[in-house]
CSV table of C-alpha atoms and ligand atoms in Angstrom, one decimal:
chain,number,residue,atom,x,y,z
A,1363,UNK,CA,15.7,-17.7,94.3
A,1364,UNK,CA,16.7,-21.4,94.0
A,1365,UNK,CA,19.0,-22.4,91.3
A,1366,UNK,CA,17.7,-22.4,87.7
A,1367,UNK,CA,18.6,-25.7,86.0
A,1368,UNK,CA,17.9,-27.8,83.0
A,1369,UNK,CA,15.7,-30.0,85.2
A,1370,UNK,CA,13.0,-27.4,85.8
A,1371,UNK,CA,9.8,-27.8,83.9
A,1372,UNK,CA,9.8,-26.1,80.5
A,1373,UNK,CA,6.9,-23.8,81.4
A,1374,UNK,CA,8.7,-22.4,84.4
A,1375,UNK,CA,11.9,-21.8,82.4
A,1376,UNK,CA,9.8,-20.0,79.8
A,1377,UNK,CA,8.2,-17.8,82.4
A,1378,UNK,CA,11.5,-16.8,83.9
A,1379,UNK,CA,12.9,-16.2,80.4
A,1380,UNK,CA,9.9,-14.0,79.6
A,1381,UNK,CA,10.3,-12.1,82.9
A,1382,UNK,CA,13.9,-11.1,82.6
A,1383,UNK,CA,15.6,-12.0,79.3
A,1384,UNK,CA,15.4,-9.7,76.2
A,1385,UNK,CA,16.1,-11.6,73.0
A,1386,UNK,CA,17.9,-10.3,69.9
A,1387,UNK,CA,16.0,-9.7,66.7
A,1388,UNK,CA,12.7,-10.8,68.4
A,1389,UNK,CA,9.3,-9.3,69.0
A,1390,UNK,CA,9.3,-9.7,72.8
A,1391,UNK,CA,5.6,-9.7,73.4
A,1392,UNK,CA,5.0,-12.3,70.7
A,1393,UNK,CA,7.7,-14.6,71.9
A,1394,UNK,CA,6.6,-14.3,75.6
A,1395,UNK,CA,3.0,-15.1,74.7
A,1396,UNK,CA,4.1,-18.5,73.2
A,1397,UNK,CA,7.3,-19.2,75.2
A,1398,UNK,CA,10.8,-19.7,73.9
A,1399,UNK,CA,12.1,-23.2,73.0
A,1400,UNK,CA,14.6,-24.1,75.7
A,1401,UNK,CA,17.8,-25.9,74.3
A,1402,UNK,CA,19.4,-27.9,77.1
A,1403,UNK,CA,22.3,-29.7,75.5
A,1404,UNK,CA,23.9,-30.7,72.1
A,1405,UNK,CA,26.2,-33.2,70.6
A,1406,UNK,CA,27.5,-33.5,67.1
A,1407,UNK,CA,24.8,-31.9,64.8
A,1408,UNK,CA,22.0,-32.6,67.2
A,1409,UNK,CA,20.3,-30.3,69.8
A,1410,UNK,CA,18.2,-31.5,72.7
A,1411,UNK,CA,15.4,-29.3,74.0
A,1412,UNK,CA,13.8,-29.3,77.5
A,1413,UNK,CA,11.0,-31.6,76.2
A,1414,UNK,CA,13.6,-34.2,75.1
A,1415,UNK,CA,13.2,-33.5,71.4
A,1416,UNK,CA,16.3,-34.4,69.3
A,1417,UNK,CA,16.6,-31.7,66.7
A,1418,UNK,CA,19.0,-31.7,63.7
A,1419,UNK,CA,20.7,-28.3,63.7
A,1420,UNK,CA,21.0,-27.4,60.0
A,1421,UNK,CA,22.1,-23.8,60.9
A,1422,UNK,CA,25.1,-24.8,63.1
A,1423,UNK,CA,23.7,-22.5,65.8
A,1424,UNK,CA,24.1,-19.2,64.0
A,1425,UNK,CA,26.4,-20.3,61.2
A,1426,UNK,CA,29.1,-21.0,63.7
A,1427,UNK,CA,29.3,-24.4,65.3
A,1428,UNK,CA,31.3,-25.7,62.3
A,1429,UNK,CA,33.1,-28.4,64.3
A,1430,UNK,CA,29.9,-29.7,65.8
A,1431,UNK,CA,28.7,-29.6,69.4
A,1432,UNK,CA,30.3,-31.4,72.3
A,1433,UNK,CA,34.0,-31.5,71.5
A,1434,UNK,CA,35.8,-32.3,74.7
A,1435,UNK,CA,39.2,-30.9,73.5
A,1436,UNK,CA,37.8,-27.4,73.3
A,1437,UNK,CA,36.5,-27.6,76.9
A,1438,UNK,CA,39.8,-29.0,78.1
A,1439,UNK,CA,41.8,-26.2,76.4
A,1440,UNK,CA,39.5,-23.6,77.9
A,1441,UNK,CA,39.8,-25.0,81.4
A,1442,UNK,CA,43.6,-25.3,81.1
A,1443,UNK,CA,43.9,-21.7,79.8
A,1444,UNK,CA,41.6,-20.3,82.5
A,1445,UNK,CA,43.8,-21.9,85.2
A,1446,UNK,CA,47.1,-20.7,83.6
A,1447,UNK,CA,46.2,-17.2,82.5
A,1448,UNK,CA,42.4,-16.4,82.4
A,1449,UNK,CA,42.9,-12.9,81.1
A,1450,UNK,CA,45.5,-10.3,80.2
A,1451,UNK,CA,45.3,-7.4,77.8
A,1452,UNK,CA,47.5,-6.6,74.8
A,1453,UNK,CA,47.1,-2.8,75.0
A,1454,UNK,CA,50.2,-1.5,76.8
A,1455,UNK,CA,53.1,-3.2,75.1
A,1456,UNK,CA,52.3,-6.7,76.5
A,1457,UNK,CA,51.2,-9.9,74.8
A,1458,UNK,CA,50.6,-13.5,75.6
A,1459,UNK,CA,51.0,-16.9,74.0
A,1460,UNK,CA,47.4,-17.6,72.9
A,1461,UNK,CA,47.2,-14.3,70.9
A,1462,UNK,CA,50.7,-14.8,69.5
A,1463,UNK,CA,50.0,-18.4,68.4
A,1464,UNK,CA,46.5,-17.7,67.0
A,1465,UNK,CA,47.8,-14.6,65.0
A,1466,UNK,CA,50.6,-16.8,63.5
A,1467,UNK,CA,48.2,-19.6,62.6
A,1468,UNK,CA,45.8,-17.2,60.9
A,1469,UNK,CA,48.6,-15.6,58.9
A,1470,UNK,CA,49.6,-19.1,57.7
A,1471,UNK,CA,46.0,-20.0,56.7
A,1472,UNK,CA,44.9,-16.7,55.1
A,1473,UNK,CA,45.6,-16.3,51.4
A,1474,UNK,CA,48.1,-13.9,49.8
A,1475,UNK,CA,49.8,-11.3,52.0
A,1476,UNK,CA,47.1,-11.2,54.7
A,1477,UNK,CA,49.6,-11.7,57.5
A,1478,UNK,CA,48.5,-9.5,60.4
A,1479,UNK,CA,45.6,-9.8,62.8
A,1480,UNK,CA,43.7,-7.3,64.9
A,1481,UNK,CA,41.5,-9.2,67.3
A,1482,UNK,CA,37.9,-8.4,68.4
A,1483,UNK,CA,35.2,-10.1,70.4
A,1484,UNK,CA,32.8,-10.6,67.5
A,1485,UNK,CA,32.2,-10.0,63.8
A,1486,UNK,CA,30.4,-6.7,64.6
A,1487,UNK,CA,33.4,-5.5,66.5
A,1488,UNK,CA,35.8,-6.6,63.8
A,1489,UNK,CA,33.8,-4.7,61.2
A,1490,UNK,CA,33.8,-1.6,63.4
A,1491,UNK,CA,37.6,-2.0,63.5
A,1492,UNK,CA,37.6,-2.2,59.7
A,1493,UNK,CA,35.7,1.1,59.4
A,1494,UNK,CA,38.2,2.9,61.5
A,1495,UNK,CA,41.2,1.0,60.0
A,1496,UNK,CA,40.5,1.8,56.3
A,1497,UNK,CA,39.7,5.5,57.1
A,1498,UNK,CA,42.8,5.8,59.2
A,1499,UNK,CA,44.9,4.0,56.5
A,1500,UNK,CA,44.0,6.7,53.9
A,1501,UNK,CA,44.4,9.5,56.4
A,1502,UNK,CA,47.9,8.3,57.3
A,1503,UNK,CA,48.7,8.1,53.6
A,1504,UNK,CA,47.7,11.8,53.3
A,1505,UNK,CA,44.3,11.2,51.8
A,1506,UNK,CA,41.8,12.0,54.6
A,1507,UNK,CA,38.9,12.7,52.2
A,1508,UNK,CA,38.9,9.0,51.3
A,1509,UNK,CA,36.3,8.0,54.0
A,1510,UNK,CA,33.3,6.6,52.1
A,1511,UNK,CA,32.8,2.8,52.4
A,1512,UNK,CA,30.7,1.3,49.7
A,1513,UNK,CA,28.6,-1.7,50.8
A,1514,UNK,CA,25.5,-3.4,49.4
A,1515,UNK,CA,21.8,-3.5,50.1
A,1516,UNK,CA,20.7,-6.6,52.0
A,1517,UNK,CA,24.3,-7.2,53.2
A,1518,UNK,CA,24.8,-8.3,56.8
A,1519,UNK,CA,27.9,-7.1,58.6
A,1520,UNK,CA,26.8,-7.1,62.3
A,1521,UNK,CA,24.5,-5.2,64.6
A,1522,UNK,CA,26.6,-2.5,66.3
A,1523,UNK,CA,26.1,1.0,65.1
A,1524,UNK,CA,29.1,0.9,62.8
A,1525,UNK,CA,28.7,-2.6,61.4
A,1526,UNK,CA,24.9,-2.3,61.2
A,1527,UNK,CA,25.5,0.9,59.1
A,1528,UNK,CA,27.8,-1.1,56.8
A,1529,UNK,CA,25.0,-3.7,56.5
A,1530,UNK,CA,22.2,-3.1,54.1
A,1531,UNK,CA,19.2,-4.1,56.2
A,1532,UNK,CA,16.7,-1.3,56.0
A,1533,UNK,CA,14.7,-2.6,58.9
A,1534,UNK,CA,17.8,-2.3,61.0
A,1535,UNK,CA,18.6,1.2,59.7
A,1536,UNK,CA,15.0,2.2,60.7
A,1537,UNK,CA,15.9,1.9,64.4
A,1538,UNK,CA,18.5,3.8,66.4
A,1539,UNK,CA,19.9,6.3,64.0
A,1540,UNK,CA,21.7,4.4,61.4
A,1541,UNK,CA,23.5,4.5,59.0
A,1542,UNK,CA,26.5,6.6,60.2
A,1543,UNK,CA,27.8,9.1,57.6
A,1544,UNK,CA,29.8,8.1,54.6
A,1545,UNK,CA,28.5,4.7,54.1
A,1546,UNK,CA,27.0,4.1,50.6
A,1547,UNK,CA,25.0,1.1,49.5
A,1548,UNK,CA,24.8,-0.3,46.0
A,1549,UNK,CA,22.4,-3.1,44.8
A,1550,UNK,CA,23.1,-6.8,45.5
A,1551,UNK,CA,23.8,-9.5,42.9
A,1552,UNK,CA,20.5,-11.3,43.7
A,1553,UNK,CA,19.5,-12.6,40.3
A,1554,UNK,CA,16.5,-14.7,41.4
A,1555,UNK,CA,14.7,-11.8,43.1
A,1556,UNK,CA,16.0,-8.9,41.0
A,1557,UNK,CA,17.4,-10.2,37.7
A,1558,UNK,CA,14.2,-9.7,35.7
A,1559,UNK,CA,14.8,-10.8,32.1
A,1560,UNK,CA,18.6,-10.7,32.2
A,1561,UNK,CA,20.6,-13.9,32.2
A,1562,UNK,CA,22.4,-14.4,35.5
A,1563,UNK,CA,25.8,-13.6,33.7
A,1564,UNK,CA,24.5,-10.3,32.3
A,1565,UNK,CA,23.0,-9.4,35.7
A,1566,UNK,CA,26.1,-10.2,37.6
A,1567,UNK,CA,28.1,-7.8,35.4
A,1568,UNK,CA,25.5,-5.1,35.6
A,1569,UNK,CA,25.4,-5.3,39.4
A,1570,UNK,CA,29.2,-5.3,39.7
A,1571,UNK,CA,29.4,-2.2,37.5
A,1572,UNK,CA,27.3,-0.3,40.0
A,1573,UNK,CA,30.4,-0.3,42.1
A,1574,UNK,CA,32.3,1.6,39.3
A,1575,UNK,CA,29.3,3.9,38.8
A,1576,UNK,CA,29.3,4.7,42.6
A,1577,UNK,CA,33.0,5.4,42.6
A,1578,UNK,CA,32.8,7.8,39.7
A,1579,UNK,CA,29.7,9.5,41.1
A,1580,UNK,CA,31.2,9.9,44.6
A,1581,UNK,CA,34.7,10.7,43.3
A,1582,UNK,CA,37.7,8.4,43.5
A,1583,UNK,CA,39.2,10.8,46.1
A,1584,UNK,CA,36.2,10.1,48.4
A,1585,UNK,CA,36.1,6.3,48.4
A,1586,UNK,CA,38.1,4.3,51.0
A,1587,UNK,CA,36.9,0.7,50.6
A,1588,UNK,CA,34.3,-1.7,49.4
A,1589,UNK,CA,33.0,-4.4,51.8
A,1590,UNK,CA,31.1,-7.5,50.9
A,1591,UNK,CA,30.4,-11.1,51.9
A,1592,UNK,CA,31.8,-13.5,49.3
A,1593,UNK,CA,28.4,-15.2,49.6
A,1594,UNK,CA,25.7,-13.2,51.4
A,1595,UNK,CA,24.6,-15.2,54.4
A,1596,UNK,CA,21.9,-13.6,56.5
A,1597,UNK,CA,20.5,-11.9,53.4
A,1598,UNK,CA,19.3,-15.3,52.3
A,1599,UNK,CA,22.4,-17.3,51.1
A,1600,UNK,CA,22.7,-15.4,47.9
A,1601,UNK,CA,25.3,-16.9,45.6
A,1602,UNK,CA,26.4,-14.2,43.0
A,1603,UNK,CA,26.5,-15.0,39.3
A,1604,UNK,CA,30.0,-16.1,38.1
A,1605,UNK,CA,30.6,-12.8,36.4
A,1606,UNK,CA,30.2,-10.8,39.5
A,1607,UNK,CA,33.4,-11.2,41.6
A,1608,UNK,CA,36.0,-10.9,38.8
A,1609,UNK,CA,34.4,-7.6,37.8
A,1610,UNK,CA,34.4,-6.3,41.3
A,1611,UNK,CA,38.0,-7.2,41.8
A,1612,UNK,CA,38.9,-5.5,38.5
A,1613,UNK,CA,37.2,-2.3,39.7
A,1614,UNK,CA,38.8,-2.3,43.1
A,1615,UNK,CA,42.2,-2.7,41.5
A,1616,UNK,CA,41.6,0.0,38.9
A,1617,UNK,CA,40.5,2.6,41.4
A,1618,UNK,CA,42.8,1.4,44.3
A,1619,UNK,CA,39.8,0.9,46.6
A,1620,UNK,CA,40.5,-1.4,49.5
A,1621,UNK,CA,38.5,-4.6,49.3
A,1622,UNK,CA,37.2,-6.0,52.6
A,1623,UNK,CA,35.9,-9.5,52.4
A,1624,UNK,CA,33.5,-10.2,55.3
A,1625,UNK,CA,34.4,-13.9,55.9
A,1626,UNK,CA,32.5,-14.2,59.1
A,1627,UNK,CA,30.3,-17.0,57.6
A,1628,UNK,CA,32.4,-18.1,54.6
A,1629,UNK,CA,35.7,-18.4,56.5
A,1630,UNK,CA,37.1,-21.7,57.8
A,1631,UNK,CA,35.6,-24.1,55.3
A,1632,UNK,CA,32.0,-23.2,54.8
A,1633,UNK,CA,32.3,-23.0,51.0
A,1634,UNK,CA,34.6,-26.0,50.6
A,1635,UNK,CA,37.9,-24.1,50.8
A,1636,UNK,CA,39.5,-22.3,53.8
A,1637,UNK,CA,38.0,-18.9,52.8
A,1638,UNK,CA,35.2,-17.7,50.6
A,1639,UNK,CA,37.8,-15.4,49.0
A,1640,UNK,CA,39.7,-18.5,47.8
A,1641,UNK,CA,36.5,-20.0,46.4
A,1642,UNK,CA,35.6,-16.8,44.6
A,1643,UNK,CA,39.1,-15.9,43.5
A,1644,UNK,CA,39.4,-12.6,45.4
A,1645,UNK,CA,42.4,-10.7,46.7
A,1646,UNK,CA,41.1,-8.8,49.7
A,1647,UNK,CA,43.1,-6.3,51.6
A,1648,UNK,CA,41.2,-7.1,54.8
A,1649,UNK,CA,39.2,-10.1,55.8
A,1650,UNK,CA,36.6,-10.0,58.7
A,1651,UNK,CA,36.5,-13.3,60.7
A,1652,UNK,CA,34.4,-14.5,63.6
A,1653,UNK,CA,31.9,-17.3,64.0
A,1654,UNK,CA,33.7,-20.4,62.6
A,1655,UNK,CA,37.0,-19.2,64.0
A,1656,UNK,CA,36.1,-20.7,67.3
A,1657,UNK,CA,33.2,-22.8,66.1
A,1658,UNK,CA,31.2,-20.6,68.4
A,1659,UNK,CA,32.7,-22.2,71.6
A,1660,UNK,CA,34.1,-18.8,72.6
A,1661,UNK,CA,33.2,-15.3,71.4
A,1662,UNK,CA,36.1,-14.1,69.2
A,1663,UNK,CA,36.5,-12.2,65.9
A,1664,UNK,CA,39.1,-10.2,64.1
A,1665,UNK,CA,40.5,-8.5,61.0
A,1666,UNK,CA,43.2,-10.2,59.0
A,1667,UNK,CA,45.1,-7.4,57.3
A,1668,UNK,CA,47.5,-7.2,54.3
A,1669,UNK,CA,51.2,-6.4,54.7
A,1670,UNK,CA,50.6,-3.0,53.1
A,1671,UNK,CA,47.6,-2.0,55.3
A,1672,UNK,CA,49.4,-3.2,58.5
A,1673,UNK,CA,52.6,-1.3,57.5
A,1674,UNK,CA,50.7,2.0,57.1
A,1675,UNK,CA,48.5,1.5,60.3
A,1676,UNK,CA,51.6,0.5,62.2
A,1677,UNK,CA,53.5,3.6,61.3
A,1678,UNK,CA,51.5,5.6,63.8
A,1679,UNK,CA,49.3,5.0,66.9
A,1680,UNK,CA,45.9,3.3,66.1
A,1681,UNK,CA,43.7,4.6,68.9
A,1682,UNK,CA,41.4,1.6,68.9
A,1683,UNK,CA,41.0,-1.7,70.8
A,1684,UNK,CA,38.7,-3.8,72.9
A,1685,UNK,CA,39.3,-5.1,76.5
A,1686,UNK,CA,38.9,-8.6,75.1
A,1687,UNK,CA,41.0,-8.2,71.9
A,1688,UNK,CA,42.9,-11.5,71.7
A,1689,UNK,CA,41.3,-12.8,74.9
A,1690,UNK,CA,43.5,-15.7,76.0
A,1691,UNK,CA,40.8,-18.2,76.6
A,1692,UNK,CA,39.0,-17.4,73.4
A,1693,UNK,CA,42.2,-17.4,71.4
A,1694,UNK,CA,43.3,-20.8,72.9
A,1695,UNK,CA,39.9,-22.3,72.0
A,1696,UNK,CA,40.0,-20.9,68.5
A,1697,UNK,CA,43.5,-22.3,68.0
A,1698,UNK,CA,42.3,-25.7,69.2
A,1699,UNK,CA,39.4,-25.5,66.8
A,1700,UNK,CA,41.7,-24.8,63.9
A,1701,UNK,CA,43.9,-27.7,65.0
A,1702,UNK,CA,40.9,-30.0,64.8
A,1703,UNK,CA,39.8,-28.6,61.4
A,1704,UNK,CA,43.3,-29.2,60.0
A,1705,UNK,CA,44.1,-32.6,61.6
A,1706,UNK,CA,40.7,-34.1,60.9
A,1707,UNK,CA,40.8,-32.6,57.4
A,1708,UNK,CA,37.4,-31.1,57.9
A,1709,UNK,CA,37.6,-28.7,54.9
A,1710,UNK,CA,38.5,-31.7,52.6
A,1711,UNK,CA,35.5,-33.5,54.1
A,1712,UNK,CA,33.3,-30.5,53.1
A,1713,UNK,CA,34.7,-30.3,49.6
A,1714,UNK,CA,34.9,-34.1,48.8
A,1715,UNK,CA,32.2,-35.7,50.8
A,1716,UNK,CA,29.5,-33.6,52.5
A,1717,UNK,CA,29.1,-30.8,49.9
A,1718,UNK,CA,28.7,-33.1,46.9
A,1719,UNK,CA,26.3,-35.4,48.8
A,1720,UNK,CA,24.2,-32.5,50.0
A,1721,UNK,CA,24.3,-30.6,46.6
A,1722,UNK,CA,22.7,-33.5,44.7
A,1723,UNK,CA,19.9,-33.9,47.1
A,1724,UNK,CA,19.4,-30.2,47.8
A,1725,UNK,CA,19.2,-29.3,44.1
A,1726,UNK,CA,16.6,-32.0,43.6
A,1727,UNK,CA,14.3,-30.1,46.0
A,1728,UNK,CA,13.8,-27.7,43.1
A,1729,UNK,CA,11.3,-30.3,41.8
A,1730,UNK,CA,9.1,-29.6,44.8
A,1731,UNK,CA,6.0,-27.6,43.8
A,1732,UNK,CA,6.9,-24.8,46.3
A,1733,UNK,CA,10.5,-24.4,45.4
A,1734,UNK,CA,11.5,-21.9,42.7
A,1735,UNK,CA,15.2,-22.4,43.0
A,1736,UNK,CA,17.5,-24.5,45.2
A,1737,UNK,CA,21.1,-23.1,45.3
A,1738,UNK,CA,24.0,-24.4,47.3
A,1739,UNK,CA,27.7,-23.7,47.6
A,1740,UNK,CA,29.8,-25.8,49.9
A,1741,UNK,CA,27.6,-26.3,53.0
A,1742,UNK,CA,25.4,-23.1,52.7
A,1743,UNK,CA,22.2,-23.4,50.7
A,1744,UNK,CA,18.9,-21.7,50.1
A,1745,UNK,CA,15.5,-22.5,48.7
A,1746,UNK,CA,13.3,-19.8,47.2
A,1747,UNK,CA,9.7,-20.6,48.0
A,1748,UNK,CA,7.2,-19.5,45.4
A,1749,UNK,CA,3.5,-19.9,44.4
A,1750,UNK,CA,4.5,-20.1,40.7
A,1751,UNK,CA,7.8,-21.7,39.7
A,1752,UNK,CA,8.1,-20.5,36.2
A,1753,UNK,CA,7.6,-16.8,36.8
A,1754,UNK,CA,9.7,-16.6,40.1
A,1755,UNK,CA,6.6,-15.0,41.5
A,1756,UNK,CA,6.4,-13.8,45.1
A,1757,UNK,CA,3.5,-14.7,47.4
A,1758,UNK,CA,0.6,-12.3,47.8
A,1759,UNK,CA,1.0,-12.5,51.6
A,1760,UNK,CA,3.5,-10.3,53.4
A,1761,UNK,CA,7.1,-11.4,52.8
A,1762,UNK,CA,8.1,-13.9,55.4
A,1763,UNK,CA,4.6,-15.2,56.1
A,1764,UNK,CA,5.2,-18.4,54.1
A,1765,UNK,CA,8.8,-18.7,55.2
A,1766,UNK,CA,7.7,-18.6,58.8
A,1767,UNK,CA,5.1,-21.3,58.2
A,1768,UNK,CA,7.8,-23.5,56.6
A,1769,UNK,CA,10.2,-22.9,59.4
A,1770,UNK,CA,7.6,-23.9,62.0
A,1771,UNK,CA,7.0,-27.1,60.0
A,1772,UNK,CA,10.7,-27.8,60.0
A,1773,UNK,CA,10.8,-27.3,63.8
A,1774,UNK,CA,7.9,-29.6,64.2
A,1775,UNK,CA,9.9,-32.2,62.3
A,1776,UNK,CA,13.0,-31.8,64.4
A,1777,UNK,CA,14.9,-29.7,61.9
A,1778,UNK,CA,16.3,-26.3,62.4
A,1779,UNK,CA,16.1,-24.5,59.0
A,1780,UNK,CA,15.9,-20.7,59.1
A,1781,UNK,CA,13.8,-18.4,56.9
A,1782,UNK,CA,14.8,-15.1,55.5
A,1783,UNK,CA,11.6,-13.7,54.1
A,1784,UNK,CA,10.2,-16.5,52.0
A,1785,UNK,CA,13.7,-18.1,51.4
A,1786,UNK,CA,14.7,-21.1,53.5
A,1787,UNK,CA,18.4,-21.4,54.3
A,1788,UNK,CA,20.8,-24.0,55.8
A,1789,UNK,CA,24.3,-23.9,57.0
A,1790,UNK,CA,24.9,-27.2,58.9
A,1791,UNK,CA,28.0,-28.1,60.9
A,1792,UNK,CA,30.9,-28.9,58.6
A,1793,UNK,CA,31.3,-32.3,60.2
A,1794,UNK,CA,27.8,-33.5,59.1
A,1795,UNK,CA,27.9,-37.0,57.7
A,1796,UNK,CA,26.1,-38.3,54.5
A,1797,UNK,CA,23.7,-40.2,56.7
A,1798,UNK,CA,22.9,-37.0,58.7
A,1799,UNK,CA,22.4,-35.2,55.4
A,1800,UNK,CA,19.9,-37.8,54.3
A,1801,UNK,CA,18.0,-37.2,57.5
A,1802,UNK,CA,18.2,-33.4,56.9
A,1803,UNK,CA,16.7,-33.8,53.4
A,1804,UNK,CA,14.0,-36.2,54.5
A,1805,UNK,CA,12.9,-33.8,57.2
A,1806,UNK,CA,13.1,-30.8,54.9
A,1807,UNK,CA,11.0,-32.6,52.3
A,1808,UNK,CA,8.3,-33.6,54.8
A,1809,UNK,CA,8.3,-30.0,56.1
A,1810,UNK,CA,7.9,-28.6,52.6
A,1811,UNK,CA,5.0,-31.0,51.9
A,1812,UNK,CA,3.3,-30.1,55.1
A,1813,UNK,CA,3.9,-26.4,54.4
A,1814,UNK,CA,2.4,-26.8,50.9
A,1815,UNK,CA,-0.7,-28.5,52.4
A,1816,UNK,CA,-1.1,-25.8,55.0
A,1817,UNK,CA,-0.8,-23.0,52.4
A,1818,UNK,CA,-3.5,-24.7,50.2
A,1819,UNK,CA,-5.8,-25.0,53.2
A,1820,UNK,CA,-5.3,-21.4,54.3
A,1821,UNK,CA,-5.5,-20.1,50.7
A,1822,UNK,CA,-2.0,-18.7,50.8
A,1823,UNK,CA,-0.8,-20.1,47.5
A,1824,UNK,CA,-1.7,-17.0,45.7
A,1825,UNK,CA,0.9,-15.0,43.8
A,1826,UNK,CA,1.4,-11.2,44.3
A,1827,UNK,CA,0.0,-9.3,41.3
B,2851,PLP,C1,27.2,-12.8,61.9
B,2851,PLP,C2,27.9,-11.9,61.0
B,2851,PLP,C3,28.6,-10.7,61.4
B,2851,PLP,C4,28.5,-10.2,62.8
B,2851,PLP,O1,29.1,-11.1,63.7
B,2851,PLP,P1,28.7,-11.0,65.3
B,2851,PLP,O2,29.7,-12.0,65.9
B,2851,PLP,O3,27.3,-11.4,65.4
B,2851,PLP,O4,28.9,-9.6,65.7
B,2851,PLP,C5,29.3,-10.0,60.5
B,2851,PLP,N1,29.4,-10.4,59.2
B,2851,PLP,C6,28.7,-11.4,58.8
B,2851,PLP,C7,28.9,-11.8,57.3
B,2851,PLP,C8,28.0,-12.2,59.6
B,2851,PLP,O5,27.3,-13.3,59.1
């Protein structure tokens, strides 16, 4: 076969893709019938596809390209590291400079006494590490019955068997024999969809207290840890009511339950501080990191662990690790990414410039006839689409029908905005400028107008009864 390149006609690339490439979270037959969009290059916040369209990527890839596309420094560091030491492991009493340097940098950036890093290749792997680590922690402390991990419905913690079990996506559990034993899911703090007549504050407290109820029901001697995203990402950018996190922290403290903050999306500036745990005032024992750690330029994740947990785990042999734990090229690229975030004050840019500019315009979208609520924290936002604003009604159509129509209208207007059911979500690169935010909002508004018109035309503006 001749080389497959960017210069081939789109239809040929699509045919080759359909013939041999299986896509994640995709109905293969449906995709192959219409052909995948081929992305050929990217710079800053802008993707280019094989037809020459210039698309504003308001999802930063998959919540990860925080530094923006096309940073030469990261390519240079990767090339240099590959020439010097492309690979070595850290299993058998060896180490290397990129892993040492990155672990030290992460210990410096992470809050509190989170000073120790176990590396993985992704967020899923890191959460699998966390499952084994918290259970091993309690076993080493002489409490092997403490093995249950409490998580939440509609949480996302990855797609491996372990991390997918931690997650609360029922459509994932329906395939492949998940969840594994001793994972317990409580309800999520999603006021808009589930809050009924309660105020958000009442609802936040009620949902947090489900953690206490679960601990009492399961027995304190059975529960190892609670895991949650500071702000749920893939579940639809769900920002909990203000009462939620303080109550969760109180309960974890009271019952000595380890708190795992899954910072895979919130970490490294997304919410306007270095970690979502800082924004939410949490004191986790373990933080899961990935995505923004390398801005997606290399696959890398990890668990940042407290002094106490590291001391206990370190007192014996932890029979766990990945060939690519602390991979030198990935670690070197992550370190360079963190250098740029710090030196260019990207987190300050989010907090002081980009987030305030986006917040004002994003929240104004709640005036649109299709939008029931527009929420945003830092640079992650969501729009709840509704046929009837006042009652927070759902559409009569299957969940996701309207969201998909809206996403297609966004794509047609050169904007990547994702849908989760009938919620639209954004998570743009952290380096986005006010001018680019204005473009994002203009395209989103046009897409919403076109979506609204299409729903009217197709008689899809009806509310579920
Ligand atoms: C994406 C994500 C993961 C999984 O990370 P992968 O690198 O895809 O394995 C875990 N937790 C959260 C919160 C995520 O958003």
